[in-house]
PDB file of C-alpha atoms in Angstrom:
ATOM      1  CA  UNK A  29      31.902  16.458  -7.852  1.00 71.00           C
ATOM      2  CA  UNK A  30      29.220  18.587  -9.392  1.00 78.00           C
ATOM      3  CA  UNK A  31      28.300  15.660 -11.708  1.00 75.00           C
ATOM      4  CA  UNK A  32      28.224  13.367  -8.618  1.00 85.00           C
ATOM      5  CA  UNK A  33      25.951  15.533  -6.428  1.00 86.00           C
ATOM      6  CA  UNK A  34      23.723  16.509  -9.344  1.00 82.00           C
ATOM      7  CA  UNK A  35      23.049  12.797 -10.111  1.00 83.00           C
ATOM      8  CA  UNK A  36      22.653  12.069  -6.328  1.00 89.00           C
ATOM      9  CA  UNK A  37      19.850  14.678  -6.043  1.00 88.00           C
ATOM     10  CA  UNK A  38      18.160  14.161  -9.382  1.00 87.00           C
ATOM     11  CA  UNK A  39      17.263  10.483  -8.702  1.00 90.00           C
ATOM     12  CA  UNK A  40      15.197  10.885  -5.537  1.00 90.00           C
ATOM     13  CA  UNK A  41      13.828  14.320  -6.685  1.00 84.00           C
ATOM     14  CA  UNK A  42      12.586  12.640  -9.915  1.00 83.00           C
ATOM     15  CA  UNK A  43      11.280   9.336  -8.399  1.00 88.00           C
ATOM     16  CA  UNK A  44       9.757  10.249  -5.014  1.00 86.00           C
ATOM     17  CA  UNK A  45       6.924  12.473  -6.569  1.00 78.00           C
ATOM     18  CA  UNK A  46       5.959   9.530  -8.754  1.00 79.00           C
ATOM     19  CA  UNK A  47       6.412   6.848  -6.012  1.00 86.00           C
ATOM     20  CA  UNK A  48       4.556   9.083  -3.540  1.00 80.00           C
ATOM     21  CA  UNK A  49       4.987   6.571  -0.632  1.00 88.00           C
ATOM     22  CA  UNK A  50       3.231   8.789   1.877  1.00 82.00           C
ATOM     23  CA  UNK A  51       0.048   8.708  -0.243  1.00 77.00           C
ATOM     24  CA  UNK A  52       0.473   4.926  -0.965  1.00 84.00           C
ATOM     25  CA  UNK A  53       1.016   3.992   2.706  1.00 86.00           C
ATOM     26  CA  UNK A  54      -2.775   4.018   3.519  1.00 81.00           C
ATOM     27  CA  UNK A  55      -3.357   1.768   0.451  1.00 80.00           C
ATOM     28  CA  UNK A  56      -0.519  -0.435   1.754  1.00 84.00           C
ATOM     29  CA  UNK A  57      -2.300  -0.742   5.068  1.00 80.00           C
ATOM     30  CA  UNK A  58      -5.614  -1.534   3.496  1.00 76.00           C
ATOM     31  CA  UNK A  59      -4.140  -4.344   1.455  1.00 78.00           C
ATOM     32  CA  UNK A  60      -2.099  -5.890   4.329  1.00 78.00           C
ATOM     33  CA  UNK A  61      -4.822  -5.899   6.963  1.00 70.00           C
ATOM     34  CA  UNK A  62      -4.151  -6.181  10.749  1.00 70.00           C
ATOM     35  CA  UNK A  63      -0.812  -8.104  10.664  1.00 75.00           C
ATOM     36  CA  UNK A  64       1.569  -8.140  13.563  1.00 80.00           C
ATOM     37  CA  UNK A  65       4.054  -5.296  13.716  1.00 81.00           C
ATOM     38  CA  UNK A  66       7.026  -7.532  13.276  1.00 84.00           C
ATOM     39  CA  UNK A  67       5.588  -9.028  10.091  1.00 85.00           C
ATOM     40  CA  UNK A  68       4.757  -5.578   8.880  1.00 85.00           C
ATOM     41  CA  UNK A  69       8.378  -4.493   9.524  1.00 89.00           C
ATOM     42  CA  UNK A  70       9.805  -7.456   7.562  1.00 90.00           C
ATOM     43  CA  UNK A  71       7.339  -6.788   4.776  1.00 92.00           C
ATOM     44  CA  UNK A  72       8.311  -3.115   4.523  1.00 93.00           C
ATOM     45  CA  UNK A  73      11.975  -4.145   4.446  1.00 94.00           C
ATOM     46  CA  UNK A  74      11.444  -6.645   1.675  1.00 94.00           C
ATOM     47  CA  UNK A  75       9.436  -4.174  -0.346  1.00 95.00           C
ATOM     48  CA  UNK A  76      12.256  -1.540  -0.002  1.00 96.00           C
ATOM     49  CA  UNK A  77      14.795  -4.098  -1.126  1.00 96.00           C
ATOM     50  CA  UNK A  78      12.586  -5.256  -4.089  1.00 96.00           C
ATOM     51  CA  UNK A  79      12.101  -1.573  -5.055  1.00 96.00           C
ATOM     52  CA  UNK A  80      15.878  -0.953  -4.927  1.00 97.00           C
ATOM     53  CA  UNK A  81      16.643  -3.717  -7.397  1.00 96.00           C
ATOM     54  CA  UNK A  82      13.702  -2.797  -9.668  1.00 95.00           C
ATOM     55  CA  UNK A  83      14.845   0.757  -9.848  1.00 96.00           C
ATOM     56  CA  UNK A  84      18.579  -0.160 -10.374  1.00 96.00           C
ATOM     57  CA  UNK A  85      17.554  -2.528 -13.114  1.00 95.00           C
ATOM     58  CA  UNK A  86      15.291   0.128 -14.803  1.00 93.00           C
ATOM     59  CA  UNK A  87      18.010   2.793 -14.638  1.00 93.00           C
ATOM     60  CA  UNK A  88      20.965   0.644 -15.813  1.00 93.00           C
ATOM     61  CA  UNK A  89      19.496  -1.970 -18.078  1.00 93.00           C
ATOM     62  CA  UNK A  90      15.918  -0.808 -18.754  1.00 89.00           C
ATOM     63  CA  UNK A  91      16.671   0.942 -21.983  1.00 81.00           C
ATOM     64  CA  UNK A  92      18.407  -2.076 -23.395  1.00 86.00           C
ATOM     65  CA  UNK A  93      15.630  -4.441 -22.475  1.00 87.00           C
ATOM     66  CA  UNK A  94      13.054  -2.100 -24.248  1.00 83.00           C
ATOM     67  CA  UNK A  95      15.276  -1.951 -27.333  1.00 85.00           C
ATOM     68  CA  UNK A  96      15.591  -5.723 -27.428  1.00 88.00           C
ATOM     69  CA  UNK A  97      11.815  -6.181 -27.414  1.00 87.00           C
ATOM     70  CA  UNK A  98      11.180  -3.173 -29.647  1.00 87.00           C
ATOM     71  CA  UNK A  99       9.103  -1.287 -27.043  1.00 84.00           C
ATOM     72  CA  UNK A 100       9.240   2.425 -26.937  1.00 83.00           C
ATOM     73  CA  UNK A 101       8.946   4.623 -23.772  1.00 77.00           C
ATOM     74  CA  UNK A 102       5.624   6.124 -24.945  1.00 83.00           C
ATOM     75  CA  UNK A 103       4.032   2.627 -25.042  1.00 84.00           C
ATOM     76  CA  UNK A 104       5.323   1.815 -21.564  1.00 77.00           C
ATOM     77  CA  UNK A 105       3.781   5.080 -20.359  1.00 75.00           C
ATOM     78  CA  UNK A 106       0.401   4.329 -21.959  1.00 84.00           C
ATOM     79  CA  UNK A 107       0.281   0.816 -20.587  1.00 79.00           C
ATOM     80  CA  UNK A 108       1.554   1.907 -17.237  1.00 72.00           C
ATOM     81  CA  UNK A 109      -1.082   4.718 -17.023  1.00 77.00           C
ATOM     82  CA  UNK A 110      -3.857   2.152 -17.703  1.00 82.00           C
ATOM     83  CA  UNK A 111      -2.546  -0.230 -14.966  1.00 72.00           C
ATOM     84  CA  UNK A 112      -2.050   2.539 -12.370  1.00 70.00           C
ATOM     85  CA  UNK A 113      -5.400   4.201 -13.222  1.00 78.00           C
ATOM     86  CA  UNK A 114      -7.340   0.920 -13.000  1.00 79.00           C
ATOM     87  CA  UNK A 115      -5.622   0.077  -9.709  1.00 70.00           C
ATOM     88  CA  UNK A 116      -6.614   3.528  -8.280  1.00 73.00           C
ATOM     89  CA  UNK A 117     -10.182   3.318  -9.664  1.00 82.00           C
ATOM     90  CA  UNK A 118     -10.758  -0.019  -8.006  1.00 76.00           C
ATOM     91  CA  UNK A 119      -9.559   1.186  -4.629  1.00 70.00           C
ATOM     92  CA  UNK A 120     -11.564   4.430  -5.078  1.00 76.00           C
ATOM     93  CA  UNK A 121     -14.812   2.504  -5.609  1.00 78.00           C
ATOM     94  CA  UNK A 122     -14.100  -0.297  -3.165  1.00 65.00           C
ATOM     95  CA  UNK A 123     -17.116  -0.527  -0.830  1.00 58.00           C
ATOM     96  CA  UNK A 124     -15.766  -3.484   1.092  1.00 49.00           C
ATOM     97  CA  UNK A 125     -12.647  -2.102   2.796  1.00 46.00           C
ATOM     98  CA  UNK A 126     -13.538  -3.834   6.098  1.00 46.00           C
ATOM     99  CA  UNK A 127     -13.774  -7.217   4.322  1.00 45.00           C
ATOM    100  CA  UNK A 128     -10.443  -6.478   2.630  1.00 42.00           C
ATOM    101  CA  UNK A 129      -8.806  -5.620   6.000  1.00 45.00           C
ATOM    102  CA  UNK A 130     -10.139  -8.668   7.701  1.00 45.00           C
ATOM    103  CA  UNK A 131      -9.444 -11.197   4.853  1.00 44.00           C
ATOM    104  CA  UNK A 132      -5.776 -11.466   5.635  1.00 42.00           C
ATOM    105  CA  UNK A 133      -6.375 -12.040   9.290  1.00 43.00           C
ATOM    106  CA  UNK A 134      -8.938 -14.608   8.582  1.00 46.00           C
ATOM    107  CA  UNK A 135      -6.585 -16.500   6.178  1.00 49.00           C
ATOM    108  CA  UNK A 136      -3.253 -16.075   7.963  1.00 50.00           C
ATOM    109  CA  UNK A 137      -4.259 -14.939  11.527  1.00 50.00           C
ATOM    110  CA  UNK A 138      -1.750 -12.064  11.194  1.00 52.00           C
ATOM    111  CA  UNK A 139       1.001 -14.638  10.565  1.00 60.00           C
ATOM    112  CA  UNK A 140       2.611 -15.063   7.110  1.00 67.00           C
ATOM    113  CA  UNK A 141       5.113 -17.814   6.392  1.00 70.00           C
ATOM    114  CA  UNK A 142       8.387 -16.930   4.662  1.00 73.00           C
ATOM    115  CA  UNK A 143       7.188 -17.951   1.194  1.00 76.00           C
ATOM    116  CA  UNK A 144       3.949 -16.032   1.508  1.00 76.00           C
ATOM    117  CA  UNK A 145       5.833 -12.947   2.717  1.00 79.00           C
ATOM    118  CA  UNK A 146       8.286 -13.190  -0.249  1.00 80.00           C
ATOM    119  CA  UNK A 147       5.568 -13.539  -2.774  1.00 80.00           C
ATOM    120  CA  UNK A 148       3.351 -10.821  -1.515  1.00 80.00           C
ATOM    121  CA  UNK A 149       6.208  -8.392  -0.948  1.00 88.00           C
ATOM    122  CA  UNK A 150       6.894  -8.354  -4.654  1.00 90.00           C
ATOM    123  CA  UNK A 151       3.466  -8.549  -6.150  1.00 85.00           C
ATOM    124  CA  UNK A 152       1.418  -6.482  -5.699  1.00 81.00           C
ATOM    125  CA  UNK A 153       3.284  -4.372  -3.124  1.00 89.00           C
ATOM    126  CA  UNK A 154       6.552  -3.741  -4.844  1.00 92.00           C
ATOM    127  CA  UNK A 155       5.199  -3.922  -8.373  1.00 89.00           C
ATOM    128  CA  UNK A 156       2.887  -2.282  -9.424  1.00 80.00           C
ATOM    129  CA  UNK A 157       1.705  -0.616  -6.213  1.00 85.00           C
ATOM    130  CA  UNK A 158       5.041   1.102  -5.320  1.00 90.00           C
ATOM    131  CA  UNK A 159       7.250   0.881  -8.421  1.00 91.00           C
ATOM    132  CA  UNK A 160       4.724   1.078 -11.182  1.00 81.00           C
ATOM    133  CA  UNK A 161       5.158   1.521 -14.900  1.00 75.00           C
ATOM    134  CA  UNK A 162       5.363   5.243 -14.534  1.00 75.00           C
ATOM    135  CA  UNK A 163       8.314   5.032 -12.131  1.00 84.00           C
ATOM    136  CA  UNK A 164       9.951   2.456 -14.311  1.00 86.00           C
ATOM    137  CA  UNK A 165       9.512   4.806 -17.323  1.00 79.00           C
ATOM    138  CA  UNK A 166      11.088   7.702 -15.437  1.00 81.00           C
ATOM    139  CA  UNK A 167      13.972   5.505 -14.269  1.00 88.00           C
ATOM    140  CA  UNK A 168      14.678   4.368 -17.732  1.00 85.00           C
ATOM    141  CA  UNK A 169      14.662   7.907 -18.887  1.00 78.00           C
ATOM    142  CA  UNK A 170      17.265   8.780 -16.208  1.00 84.00           C
ATOM    143  CA  UNK A 171      19.395   5.853 -17.482  1.00 86.00           C
ATOM    144  CA  UNK A 172      19.424   7.150 -21.040  1.00 78.00           C
ATOM    145  CA  UNK A 173      20.705  10.571 -19.750  1.00 78.00           C
ATOM    146  CA  UNK A 174      23.875   9.183 -18.300  1.00 83.00           C
ATOM    147  CA  UNK A 175      27.149  10.699 -19.642  1.00 84.00           C
ATOM    148  CA  UNK A 176      29.293   8.671 -22.050  1.00 79.00           C
ATOM    149  CA  UNK A 177      32.674   9.915 -20.719  1.00 86.00           C
ATOM    150  CA  UNK A 178      34.025   6.953 -18.582  1.00 88.00           C
ATOM    151  CA  UNK A 179      34.861   8.853 -15.450  1.00 88.00           C
ATOM    152  CA  UNK A 180      31.617  10.886 -15.545  1.00 87.00           C
ATOM    153  CA  UNK A 181      29.667   7.631 -16.230  1.00 90.00           C
ATOM    154  CA  UNK A 182      31.257   6.000 -13.146  1.00 92.00           C
ATOM    155  CA  UNK A 183      30.594   8.943 -10.886  1.00 91.00           C
ATOM    156  CA  UNK A 184      27.028   9.249 -12.148  1.00 92.00           C
ATOM    157  CA  UNK A 185      26.403   5.509 -11.696  1.00 93.00           C
ATOM    158  CA  UNK A 186      27.622   5.540  -8.086  1.00 94.00           C
ATOM    159  CA  UNK A 187      25.567   8.681  -7.336  1.00 94.00           C
ATOM    160  CA  UNK A 188      22.473   7.187  -8.999  1.00 94.00           C
ATOM    161  CA  UNK A 189      22.796   3.987  -6.911  1.00 95.00           C
ATOM    162  CA  UNK A 190      23.017   6.141  -3.762  1.00 96.00           C
ATOM    163  CA  UNK A 191      20.074   8.131  -4.947  1.00 95.00           C
ATOM    164  CA  UNK A 192      18.047   4.951  -5.416  1.00 96.00           C
ATOM    165  CA  UNK A 193      19.129   3.827  -1.931  1.00 97.00           C
ATOM    166  CA  UNK A 194      17.922   7.086  -0.411  1.00 96.00           C
ATOM    167  CA  UNK A 195      14.633   6.719  -2.298  1.00 96.00           C
ATOM    168  CA  UNK A 196      13.997   3.235  -1.114  1.00 97.00           C
ATOM    169  CA  UNK A 197      14.891   4.221   2.461  1.00 97.00           C
ATOM    170  CA  UNK A 198      12.056   6.767   2.319  1.00 95.00           C
ATOM    171  CA  UNK A 199       9.759   4.047   0.939  1.00 96.00           C
ATOM    172  CA  UNK A 200      10.723   1.721   3.885  1.00 96.00           C
ATOM    173  CA  UNK A 201      10.182   4.520   6.495  1.00 95.00           C
ATOM    174  CA  UNK A 202       6.728   5.384   5.117  1.00 92.00           C
ATOM    175  CA  UNK A 203       5.611   1.711   5.016  1.00 93.00           C
ATOM    176  CA  UNK A 204       7.259   0.870   8.342  1.00 92.00           C
ATOM    177  CA  UNK A 205       5.513   3.667  10.211  1.00 90.00           C
ATOM    178  CA  UNK A 206       2.256   3.625   8.230  1.00 87.00           C
ATOM    179  CA  UNK A 207       0.420   2.129  11.225  1.00 83.00           C
ATOM    180  CA  UNK A 208       1.592   4.955  13.418  1.00 85.00           C
ATOM    181  CA  UNK A 209       0.309   7.397  10.877  1.00 80.00           C
ATOM    182  CA  UNK A 210      -2.988   5.551  10.814  1.00 74.00           C
ATOM    183  CA  UNK A 211      -3.271   5.775  14.620  1.00 78.00           C
ATOM    184  CA  UNK A 212      -2.492   9.489  14.497  1.00 79.00           C
ATOM    185  CA  UNK A 213      -5.154  10.159  11.827  1.00 74.00           C
ATOM    186  CA  UNK A 214      -7.799   7.904  13.383  1.00 74.00           C
ATOM    187  CA  UNK A 215     -10.250   5.640  11.443  1.00 68.00           C
ATOM    188  CA  UNK A 216     -11.992   8.489   9.643  1.00 74.00           C
ATOM    189  CA  UNK A 217      -8.812  10.312   8.783  1.00 75.00           C
ATOM    190  CA  UNK A 218      -7.226   7.100   7.542  1.00 67.00           C
ATOM    191  CA  UNK A 219     -10.221   6.350   5.397  1.00 71.00           C
ATOM    192  CA  UNK A 220     -10.307   9.814   3.959  1.00 77.00           C
ATOM    193  CA  UNK A 221      -6.562   9.718   3.264  1.00 71.00           C
ATOM    194  CA  UNK A 222      -6.884   6.300   1.595  1.00 71.00           C
ATOM    195  CA  UNK A 223      -9.695   7.504  -0.636  1.00 77.00           C
ATOM    196  CA  UNK A 224      -7.779  10.675  -1.465  1.00 79.00           C
ATOM    197  CA  UNK A 225      -4.721   8.536  -2.199  1.00 72.00           C
ATOM    198  CA  UNK A 226      -6.708   6.313  -4.503  1.00 75.00           C
ATOM    199  CA  UNK A 227      -7.977   9.399  -6.342  1.00 82.00           C
ATOM    200  CA  UNK A 228      -4.475  10.720  -6.689  1.00 76.00           C
ATOM    201  CA  UNK A 229      -3.466   7.278  -8.038  1.00 72.00           C
ATOM    202  CA  UNK A 230      -6.160   7.619 -10.704  1.00 81.00           C
ATOM    203  CA  UNK A 231      -4.857  11.089 -11.647  1.00 82.00           C
ATOM    204  CA  UNK A 232      -1.321   9.810 -11.855  1.00 73.00           C
ATOM    205  CA  UNK A 233      -2.426   6.987 -14.066  1.00 76.00           C
ATOM    206  CA  UNK A 234      -4.162   9.405 -16.450  1.00 85.00           C
ATOM    207  CA  UNK A 235      -1.237  11.782 -16.509  1.00 81.00           C
ATOM    208  CA  UNK A 236       1.237   8.953 -17.258  1.00 75.00           C
ATOM    209  CA  UNK A 237      -1.038   7.570 -19.983  1.00 83.00           C
ATOM    210  CA  UNK A 238      -1.636  11.015 -21.525  1.00 88.00           C
ATOM    211  CA  UNK A 239       2.084  11.624 -21.553  1.00 82.00           C
ATOM    212  CA  UNK A 240       2.488   8.523 -23.547  1.00 83.00           C
ATOM    213  CA  UNK A 241      -0.319   9.301 -25.916  1.00 90.00           C
ATOM    214  CA  UNK A 242       1.076  12.814 -26.469  1.00 90.00           C
ATOM    215  CA  UNK A 243       4.507  11.373 -27.312  1.00 86.00           C
ATOM    216  CA  UNK A 244       2.860   8.931 -29.779  1.00 89.00           C
ATOM    217  CA  UNK A 245       0.883  11.757 -31.438  1.00 91.00           C
ATOM    218  CA  UNK A 246       4.007  13.912 -31.657  1.00 89.00           C
ATOM    219  CA  UNK A 247       5.882  10.935 -33.243  1.00 85.00           C
ATOM    220  CA  UNK A 248       3.110  10.484 -35.780  1.00 86.00           C
ATOM    221  CA  UNK A 249       3.218  14.158 -36.755  1.00 83.00           C
ATOM    222  CA  UNK A 250       6.994  14.018 -37.259  1.00 78.00           C
ATOM    223  CA  UNK A 251       6.548  11.178 -39.676  1.00 71.00           C
TER     224      UNK A 251
END
């Protein structure tokens, strides 16, 4: 049972600080625009489902996929850091937030059809905005640390799946009630939080990239 509860707690404790859904929620709002609450709820639910399968895949088969293509975790971290950092930098320097907010309403009138909702829920909202390369690298690392003893592996797998479920529930709640948080903060507060979140995203990208570069340098020194 100790193995079970340890795995259950390790997954959300490891992934939530990297996912940081509370900080990403204002960015989520800025990218969706003034869509209807029902559509926003469906979008948040689809994003949570997509994130669940992305994280499960990264934990259980991510290391095998990387081995198949000959890609190391440091390379994933470097590439992920660049992607996350560029996304944060673009949002941080975006001077046309109002245009971005209104573009969706102008194109869709607040109504997205099922195909549009499915497409947008995965890219860019699920990946790379929510589950970015840094989260995938952390998830793959968790997968490589699973015990080899069959009973322990089974317990750890079940606990990890439940941990991923808890993590994606938090993501859903943050995105589902992002509009309420925006109303509570007001326009100025929401703008400040969005800019601050974008800056944090840049910092996370640099940190992820530097971790990868450090691993590569250490690997060169060992050789």
